[in-house]
Amino acid sequence: MEARMTYRQVLRELAFDTHGVVTVKDAEEAGVPGSAVRQLTQRGALERLGQGVYRMTEVPRGPLDEFAEAVALVGDEAVLADEAVLAAHDLAQVNLRRIKVAVAVPSRVRQELPSTVQVVRRRVPESDRDAIDGIPAMSLSAALIASIGRIMNDRLLAAAEQAKSRGLISPDEARRVVDAIHQTNTRSSSR
């Protein structure tokens, strides 16, 4: 006979797959009621990050945690965007001041966002979506193109090459990024 897992164990298992982040929605889908989430927060097993978003304190912190937290705080349909995608992949020597998260429907954005999260109101088509270790994100090639004009072209070109060599983007995607950078250079020099 198999022993039944406690709510705390269920959330811990969930949190190891989500960079420590637990939402009330995900907890309820895993069979843990919202009241148990609140009790575990009072006991110190969870730390409240924002409305309906918690961090399991027993899960060691990792390099992608802040990105997972930002996307969860913005809410459903949110994706990591632009330079934040490059930073999550450790490309283009990006030093983020704020983590950009794109969402199409502004009314769904939770009100309590830390100053480190910047919401970009933009619909990201399904074809430009991907995930970084389970974190919803723009595809790397879309993020590289979206970062043109905000990150130096030399860094973007190097990032595209590095991403291609690491197998993060295909040679065709790398070529599209390089072409987009060169087109932007051509347009700006002809003005």
PDB file of C-alpha atoms in Angstrom:
ATOM      1  CA  MET A   1       0.000   0.000   0.000  1.00  0.00           C
ATOM      2  CA  GLU A   2       1.406   3.365  -1.083  1.00  0.00           C
ATOM      3  CA  ALA A   3       1.507   6.201   1.461  1.00  0.00           C
ATOM      4  CA  ARG A   4      -0.401   9.322   0.475  1.00  0.00           C
ATOM      5  CA  MET A   5       1.733  12.429  -0.019  1.00  0.00           C
ATOM      6  CA  THR A   6       1.081  15.447   2.168  1.00  0.00           C
ATOM      7  CA  TYR A   7       0.108  18.764   0.590  1.00  0.00           C
ATOM      8  CA  ARG A   8       3.581  20.038   1.446  1.00  0.00           C
ATOM      9  CA  GLN A   9       5.205  17.104  -0.381  1.00  0.00           C
ATOM     10  CA  VAL A  10       2.951  17.620  -3.413  1.00  0.00           C
ATOM     11  CA  LEU A  11       3.917  21.305  -3.589  1.00  0.00           C
ATOM     12  CA  ARG A  12       7.601  20.514  -3.070  1.00  0.00           C
ATOM     13  CA  GLU A  13       7.509  18.070  -6.017  1.00  0.00           C
ATOM     14  CA  LEU A  14       5.731  20.691  -8.121  1.00  0.00           C
ATOM     15  CA  ALA A  15       8.200  23.400  -7.090  1.00  0.00           C
ATOM     16  CA  PHE A  16      11.238  21.379  -8.146  1.00  0.00           C
ATOM     17  CA  ASP A  17       9.834  21.400 -11.688  1.00  0.00           C
ATOM     18  CA  THR A  18       8.953  25.109 -11.695  1.00  0.00           C
ATOM     19  CA  HIS A  19      12.085  26.794 -10.326  1.00  0.00           C
ATOM     20  CA  GLY A  20      10.535  26.965  -6.858  1.00  0.00           C
ATOM     21  CA  VAL A  21       7.428  28.828  -8.042  1.00  0.00           C
ATOM     22  CA  VAL A  22       3.992  27.584  -6.998  1.00  0.00           C
ATOM     23  CA  THR A  23       0.759  29.263  -8.083  1.00  0.00           C
ATOM     24  CA  VAL A  24      -2.567  28.686  -6.371  1.00  0.00           C
ATOM     25  CA  LYS A  25      -3.942  27.576  -9.754  1.00  0.00           C
ATOM     26  CA  ASP A  26      -1.203  24.954 -10.195  1.00  0.00           C
ATOM     27  CA  ALA A  27      -1.567  23.841  -6.567  1.00  0.00           C
ATOM     28  CA  GLU A  28      -5.310  23.336  -6.981  1.00  0.00           C
ATOM     29  CA  GLU A  29      -4.747  21.427 -10.236  1.00  0.00           C
ATOM     30  CA  ALA A  30      -2.374  19.160  -8.275  1.00  0.00           C
ATOM     31  CA  GLY A  31      -5.090  18.576  -5.639  1.00  0.00           C
ATOM     32  CA  VAL A  32      -3.888  21.065  -3.018  1.00  0.00           C
ATOM     33  CA  PRO A  33      -6.641  23.480  -1.900  1.00  0.00           C
ATOM     34  CA  GLY A  34      -5.958  27.212  -1.588  1.00  0.00           C
ATOM     35  CA  SER A  35      -6.519  27.004   2.175  1.00  0.00           C
ATOM     36  CA  ALA A  36      -3.601  24.544   2.446  1.00  0.00           C
ATOM     37  CA  VAL A  37      -1.401  26.936   0.444  1.00  0.00           C
ATOM     38  CA  ARG A  38      -2.207  29.724   2.936  1.00  0.00           C
ATOM     39  CA  GLN A  39      -1.494  27.395   5.908  1.00  0.00           C
ATOM     40  CA  LEU A  40       1.846  26.365   4.437  1.00  0.00           C
ATOM     41  CA  THR A  41       2.694  30.035   3.938  1.00  0.00           C
ATOM     42  CA  GLN A  42       1.940  30.734   7.614  1.00  0.00           C
ATOM     43  CA  ARG A  43       4.201  27.814   8.568  1.00  0.00           C
ATOM     44  CA  GLY A  44       7.070  29.171   6.453  1.00  0.00           C
ATOM     45  CA  ALA A  45       7.117  26.440   3.797  1.00  0.00           C
ATOM     46  CA  LEU A  46       5.988  28.956   1.172  1.00  0.00           C
ATOM     47  CA  GLU A  47       6.854  32.613   0.701  1.00  0.00           C
ATOM     48  CA  ARG A  48       4.215  34.836  -0.884  1.00  0.00           C
ATOM     49  CA  LEU A  49       5.598  36.649  -3.951  1.00  0.00           C
ATOM     50  CA  GLY A  50       2.352  38.237  -5.132  1.00  0.00           C
ATOM     51  CA  GLN A  51      -1.320  37.535  -5.661  1.00  0.00           C
ATOM     52  CA  GLY A  52      -1.655  33.765  -6.060  1.00  0.00           C
ATOM     53  CA  VAL A  53       2.115  33.248  -6.550  1.00  0.00           C
ATOM     54  CA  TYR A  54       4.409  31.650  -3.991  1.00  0.00           C
ATOM     55  CA  ARG A  55       7.952  30.333  -3.679  1.00  0.00           C
ATOM     56  CA  MET A  56       8.647  27.002  -1.968  1.00  0.00           C
ATOM     57  CA  THR A  57      11.327  27.866   0.583  1.00  0.00           C
ATOM     58  CA  GLU A  58      12.686  24.297   0.646  1.00  0.00           C
ATOM     59  CA  VAL A  59      13.734  24.418  -3.017  1.00  0.00           C
ATOM     60  CA  PRO A  60      17.300  25.677  -3.565  1.00  0.00           C
ATOM     61  CA  ARG A  61      17.536  28.850  -5.643  1.00  0.00           C
ATOM     62  CA  GLY A  62      18.790  28.551  -9.211  1.00  0.00           C
ATOM     63  CA  PRO A  63      19.864  30.892 -12.027  1.00  0.00           C
ATOM     64  CA  LEU A  64      16.439  30.944 -13.743  1.00  0.00           C
ATOM     65  CA  ASP A  65      14.281  31.467 -10.633  1.00  0.00           C
ATOM     66  CA  GLU A  66      13.836  35.220 -11.053  1.00  0.00           C
ATOM     67  CA  PHE A  67      12.644  34.690 -14.647  1.00  0.00           C
ATOM     68  CA  ALA A  68      10.118  32.021 -13.579  1.00  0.00           C
ATOM     69  CA  GLU A  69       8.886  34.294 -10.781  1.00  0.00           C
ATOM     70  CA  ALA A  70       8.444  37.265 -13.128  1.00  0.00           C
ATOM     71  CA  VAL A  71       6.392  35.279 -15.648  1.00  0.00           C
ATOM     72  CA  ALA A  72       4.223  33.728 -12.900  1.00  0.00           C
ATOM     73  CA  LEU A  73       3.590  37.135 -11.325  1.00  0.00           C
ATOM     74  CA  VAL A  74       2.397  38.621 -14.615  1.00  0.00           C
ATOM     75  CA  GLY A  75       0.003  35.706 -15.024  1.00  0.00           C
ATOM     76  CA  ASP A  76      -1.516  33.356 -17.579  1.00  0.00           C
ATOM     77  CA  GLU A  77      -0.401  33.734 -21.176  1.00  0.00           C
ATOM     78  CA  ALA A  78       2.662  35.779 -20.111  1.00  0.00           C
ATOM     79  CA  VAL A  79       6.026  35.023 -21.727  1.00  0.00           C
ATOM     80  CA  LEU A  80       9.576  36.094 -21.017  1.00  0.00           C
ATOM     81  CA  ALA A  81      10.442  38.685 -23.663  1.00  0.00           C
ATOM     82  CA  ASP A  82      13.217  40.445 -25.536  1.00  0.00           C
ATOM     83  CA  GLU A  83      16.497  40.949 -23.647  1.00  0.00           C
ATOM     84  CA  ALA A  84      15.245  38.850 -20.717  1.00  0.00           C
ATOM     85  CA  VAL A  85      15.255  35.804 -23.022  1.00  0.00           C
ATOM     86  CA  LEU A  86      18.854  36.576 -23.992  1.00  0.00           C
ATOM     87  CA  ALA A  87      19.846  36.973 -20.336  1.00  0.00           C
ATOM     88  CA  ALA A  88      18.162  33.677 -19.416  1.00  0.00           C
ATOM     89  CA  HIS A  89      20.246  31.976 -22.125  1.00  0.00           C
ATOM     90  CA  ASP A  90      23.367  33.895 -20.996  1.00  0.00           C
ATOM     91  CA  LEU A  91      23.792  35.561 -24.396  1.00  0.00           C
ATOM     92  CA  ALA A  92      24.755  39.059 -25.638  1.00  0.00           C
ATOM     93  CA  GLN A  93      26.268  40.143 -22.309  1.00  0.00           C
ATOM     94  CA  VAL A  94      22.894  41.504 -21.218  1.00  0.00           C
ATOM     95  CA  ASN A  95      22.810  43.261 -17.854  1.00  0.00           C
ATOM     96  CA  LEU A  96      19.113  43.518 -17.040  1.00  0.00           C
ATOM     97  CA  ARG A  97      17.684  46.326 -14.984  1.00  0.00           C
ATOM     98  CA  ARG A  98      14.227  44.818 -15.324  1.00  0.00           C
ATOM     99  CA  ILE A  99      12.899  41.480 -16.561  1.00  0.00           C
ATOM    100  CA  LYS A 100      10.613  42.023 -19.553  1.00  0.00           C
ATOM    101  CA  VAL A 101       7.487  39.918 -19.687  1.00  0.00           C
ATOM    102  CA  ALA A 102       5.074  40.167 -22.622  1.00  0.00           C
ATOM    103  CA  VAL A 103       1.339  39.721 -22.257  1.00  0.00           C
ATOM    104  CA  ALA A 104      -1.397  40.547 -24.737  1.00  0.00           C
ATOM    105  CA  VAL A 105      -4.274  41.234 -22.337  1.00  0.00           C
ATOM    106  CA  PRO A 106      -3.349  44.022 -19.894  1.00  0.00           C
ATOM    107  CA  SER A 107      -6.413  43.536 -17.675  1.00  0.00           C
ATOM    108  CA  ARG A 108      -5.134  40.099 -16.639  1.00  0.00           C
ATOM    109  CA  VAL A 109      -1.860  41.434 -15.222  1.00  0.00           C
ATOM    110  CA  ARG A 110      -1.681  41.106 -11.458  1.00  0.00           C
ATOM    111  CA  GLN A 111      -1.359  44.466  -9.772  1.00  0.00           C
ATOM    112  CA  GLU A 112       1.454  43.654  -7.337  1.00  0.00           C
ATOM    113  CA  LEU A 113       4.596  43.529  -9.444  1.00  0.00           C
ATOM    114  CA  PRO A 114       8.083  44.180  -8.121  1.00  0.00           C
ATOM    115  CA  SER A 115      10.038  47.026  -9.689  1.00  0.00           C
ATOM    116  CA  THR A 116      12.311  44.417 -11.313  1.00  0.00           C
ATOM    117  CA  VAL A 117       9.495  43.275 -13.650  1.00  0.00           C
ATOM    118  CA  GLN A 118       8.499  45.275 -16.733  1.00  0.00           C
ATOM    119  CA  VAL A 119       5.287  44.315 -18.506  1.00  0.00           C
ATOM    120  CA  VAL A 120       5.355  44.722 -22.278  1.00  0.00           C
ATOM    121  CA  ARG A 121       1.846  44.738 -23.725  1.00  0.00           C
ATOM    122  CA  ARG A 122       2.324  42.712 -26.857  1.00  0.00           C
ATOM    123  CA  ARG A 123       0.781  39.617 -28.362  1.00  0.00           C
ATOM    124  CA  VAL A 124       3.473  37.040 -29.033  1.00  0.00           C
ATOM    125  CA  PRO A 125       2.256  34.667 -31.759  1.00  0.00           C
ATOM    126  CA  GLU A 126       2.360  30.952 -31.006  1.00  0.00           C
ATOM    127  CA  SER A 127       5.015  30.555 -33.718  1.00  0.00           C
ATOM    128  CA  ASP A 128       7.324  32.895 -31.751  1.00  0.00           C
ATOM    129  CA  ARG A 129       6.826  31.113 -28.409  1.00  0.00           C
ATOM    130  CA  ASP A 130       9.087  28.615 -26.740  1.00  0.00           C
ATOM    131  CA  ALA A 131      10.094  27.654 -23.213  1.00  0.00           C
ATOM    132  CA  ILE A 132      13.353  27.976 -21.318  1.00  0.00           C
ATOM    133  CA  ASP A 133      13.530  25.032 -18.938  1.00  0.00           C
ATOM    134  CA  GLY A 134       9.746  25.135 -18.540  1.00  0.00           C
ATOM    135  CA  ILE A 135       9.450  28.942 -18.379  1.00  0.00           C
ATOM    136  CA  PRO A 136       7.149  30.321 -21.108  1.00  0.00           C
ATOM    137  CA  ALA A 137       9.244  32.593 -23.322  1.00  0.00           C
ATOM    138  CA  MET A 138       9.596  34.150 -26.740  1.00  0.00           C
ATOM    139  CA  SER A 139      11.648  32.004 -29.067  1.00  0.00           C
ATOM    140  CA  LEU A 140      15.303  32.928 -28.984  1.00  0.00           C
ATOM    141  CA  SER A 141      15.338  34.069 -32.620  1.00  0.00           C
ATOM    142  CA  ALA A 142      12.273  36.310 -32.027  1.00  0.00           C
ATOM    143  CA  ALA A 143      13.921  37.746 -28.901  1.00  0.00           C
ATOM    144  CA  LEU A 144      17.164  38.473 -30.770  1.00  0.00           C
ATOM    145  CA  ILE A 145      15.238  40.311 -33.498  1.00  0.00           C
ATOM    146  CA  ALA A 146      13.104  42.177 -30.932  1.00  0.00           C
ATOM    147  CA  SER A 147      16.303  43.370 -29.214  1.00  0.00           C
ATOM    148  CA  ILE A 148      17.650  45.123 -32.328  1.00  0.00           C
ATOM    149  CA  GLY A 149      18.153  48.790 -31.521  1.00  0.00           C
ATOM    150  CA  ARG A 150      18.415  48.165 -27.768  1.00  0.00           C
ATOM    151  CA  ILE A 151      21.490  45.926 -27.762  1.00  0.00           C
ATOM    152  CA  MET A 152      24.582  46.664 -29.808  1.00  0.00           C
ATOM    153  CA  ASN A 153      24.522  44.923 -33.183  1.00  0.00           C
ATOM    154  CA  ASP A 154      27.935  43.330 -32.606  1.00  0.00           C
ATOM    155  CA  ARG A 155      26.628  41.675 -29.442  1.00  0.00           C
ATOM    156  CA  LEU A 156      23.478  40.469 -31.215  1.00  0.00           C
ATOM    157  CA  LEU A 157      25.505  39.038 -34.099  1.00  0.00           C
ATOM    158  CA  ALA A 158      27.817  37.258 -31.641  1.00  0.00           C
ATOM    159  CA  ALA A 159      24.800  36.018 -29.666  1.00  0.00           C
ATOM    160  CA  ALA A 160      23.199  34.605 -32.828  1.00  0.00           C
ATOM    161  CA  GLU A 161      26.411  32.784 -33.695  1.00  0.00           C
ATOM    162  CA  GLN A 162      26.837  31.493 -30.150  1.00  0.00           C
ATOM    163  CA  ALA A 163      23.183  30.375 -30.012  1.00  0.00           C
ATOM    164  CA  LYS A 164      23.629  28.528 -33.307  1.00  0.00           C
ATOM    165  CA  SER A 165      26.805  26.800 -32.099  1.00  0.00           C
ATOM    166  CA  ARG A 166      25.071  25.786 -28.828  1.00  0.00           C
ATOM    167  CA  GLY A 167      22.137  24.346 -30.799  1.00  0.00           C
ATOM    168  CA  LEU A 168      19.677  26.881 -29.381  1.00  0.00           C
ATOM    169  CA  ILE A 169      18.663  28.104 -32.844  1.00  0.00           C
ATOM    170  CA  SER A 170      18.926  26.540 -36.276  1.00  0.00           C
ATOM    171  CA  PRO A 171      21.255  27.842 -38.990  1.00  0.00           C
ATOM    172  CA  ASP A 172      18.156  29.223 -40.797  1.00  0.00           C
ATOM    173  CA  GLU A 173      17.029  31.092 -37.681  1.00  0.00           C
ATOM    174  CA  ALA A 174      20.541  32.489 -37.202  1.00  0.00           C
ATOM    175  CA  ARG A 175      20.532  33.667 -40.822  1.00  0.00           C
ATOM    176  CA  ARG A 176      17.148  35.412 -40.309  1.00  0.00           C
ATOM    177  CA  VAL A 177      18.512  37.201 -37.238  1.00  0.00           C
ATOM    178  CA  VAL A 178      21.676  38.306 -39.074  1.00  0.00           C
ATOM    179  CA  ASP A 179      19.585  39.479 -42.060  1.00  0.00           C
ATOM    180  CA  ALA A 180      17.280  41.472 -39.760  1.00  0.00           C
ATOM    181  CA  ILE A 181      20.270  43.167 -38.109  1.00  0.00           C
ATOM    182  CA  HIS A 182      21.813  44.038 -41.481  1.00  0.00           C
ATOM    183  CA  GLN A 183      18.464  45.363 -42.799  1.00  0.00           C
ATOM    184  CA  THR A 184      18.187  47.628 -39.765  1.00  0.00           C
ATOM    185  CA  ASN A 185      21.746  48.879 -40.374  1.00  0.00           C
ATOM    186  CA  THR A 186      20.958  49.538 -44.040  1.00  0.00           C
ATOM    187  CA  ARG A 187      17.773  51.469 -43.195  1.00  0.00           C
ATOM    188  CA  SER A 188      19.438  53.577 -40.516  1.00  0.00           C
ATOM    189  CA  SER A 189      22.470  54.419 -42.697  1.00  0.00           C
ATOM    190  CA  SER A 190      20.273  55.496 -45.624  1.00  0.00           C
ATOM    191  CA  ARG A 191      18.466  58.156 -43.590  1.00  0.00           C
TER     192      ARG A 191
END
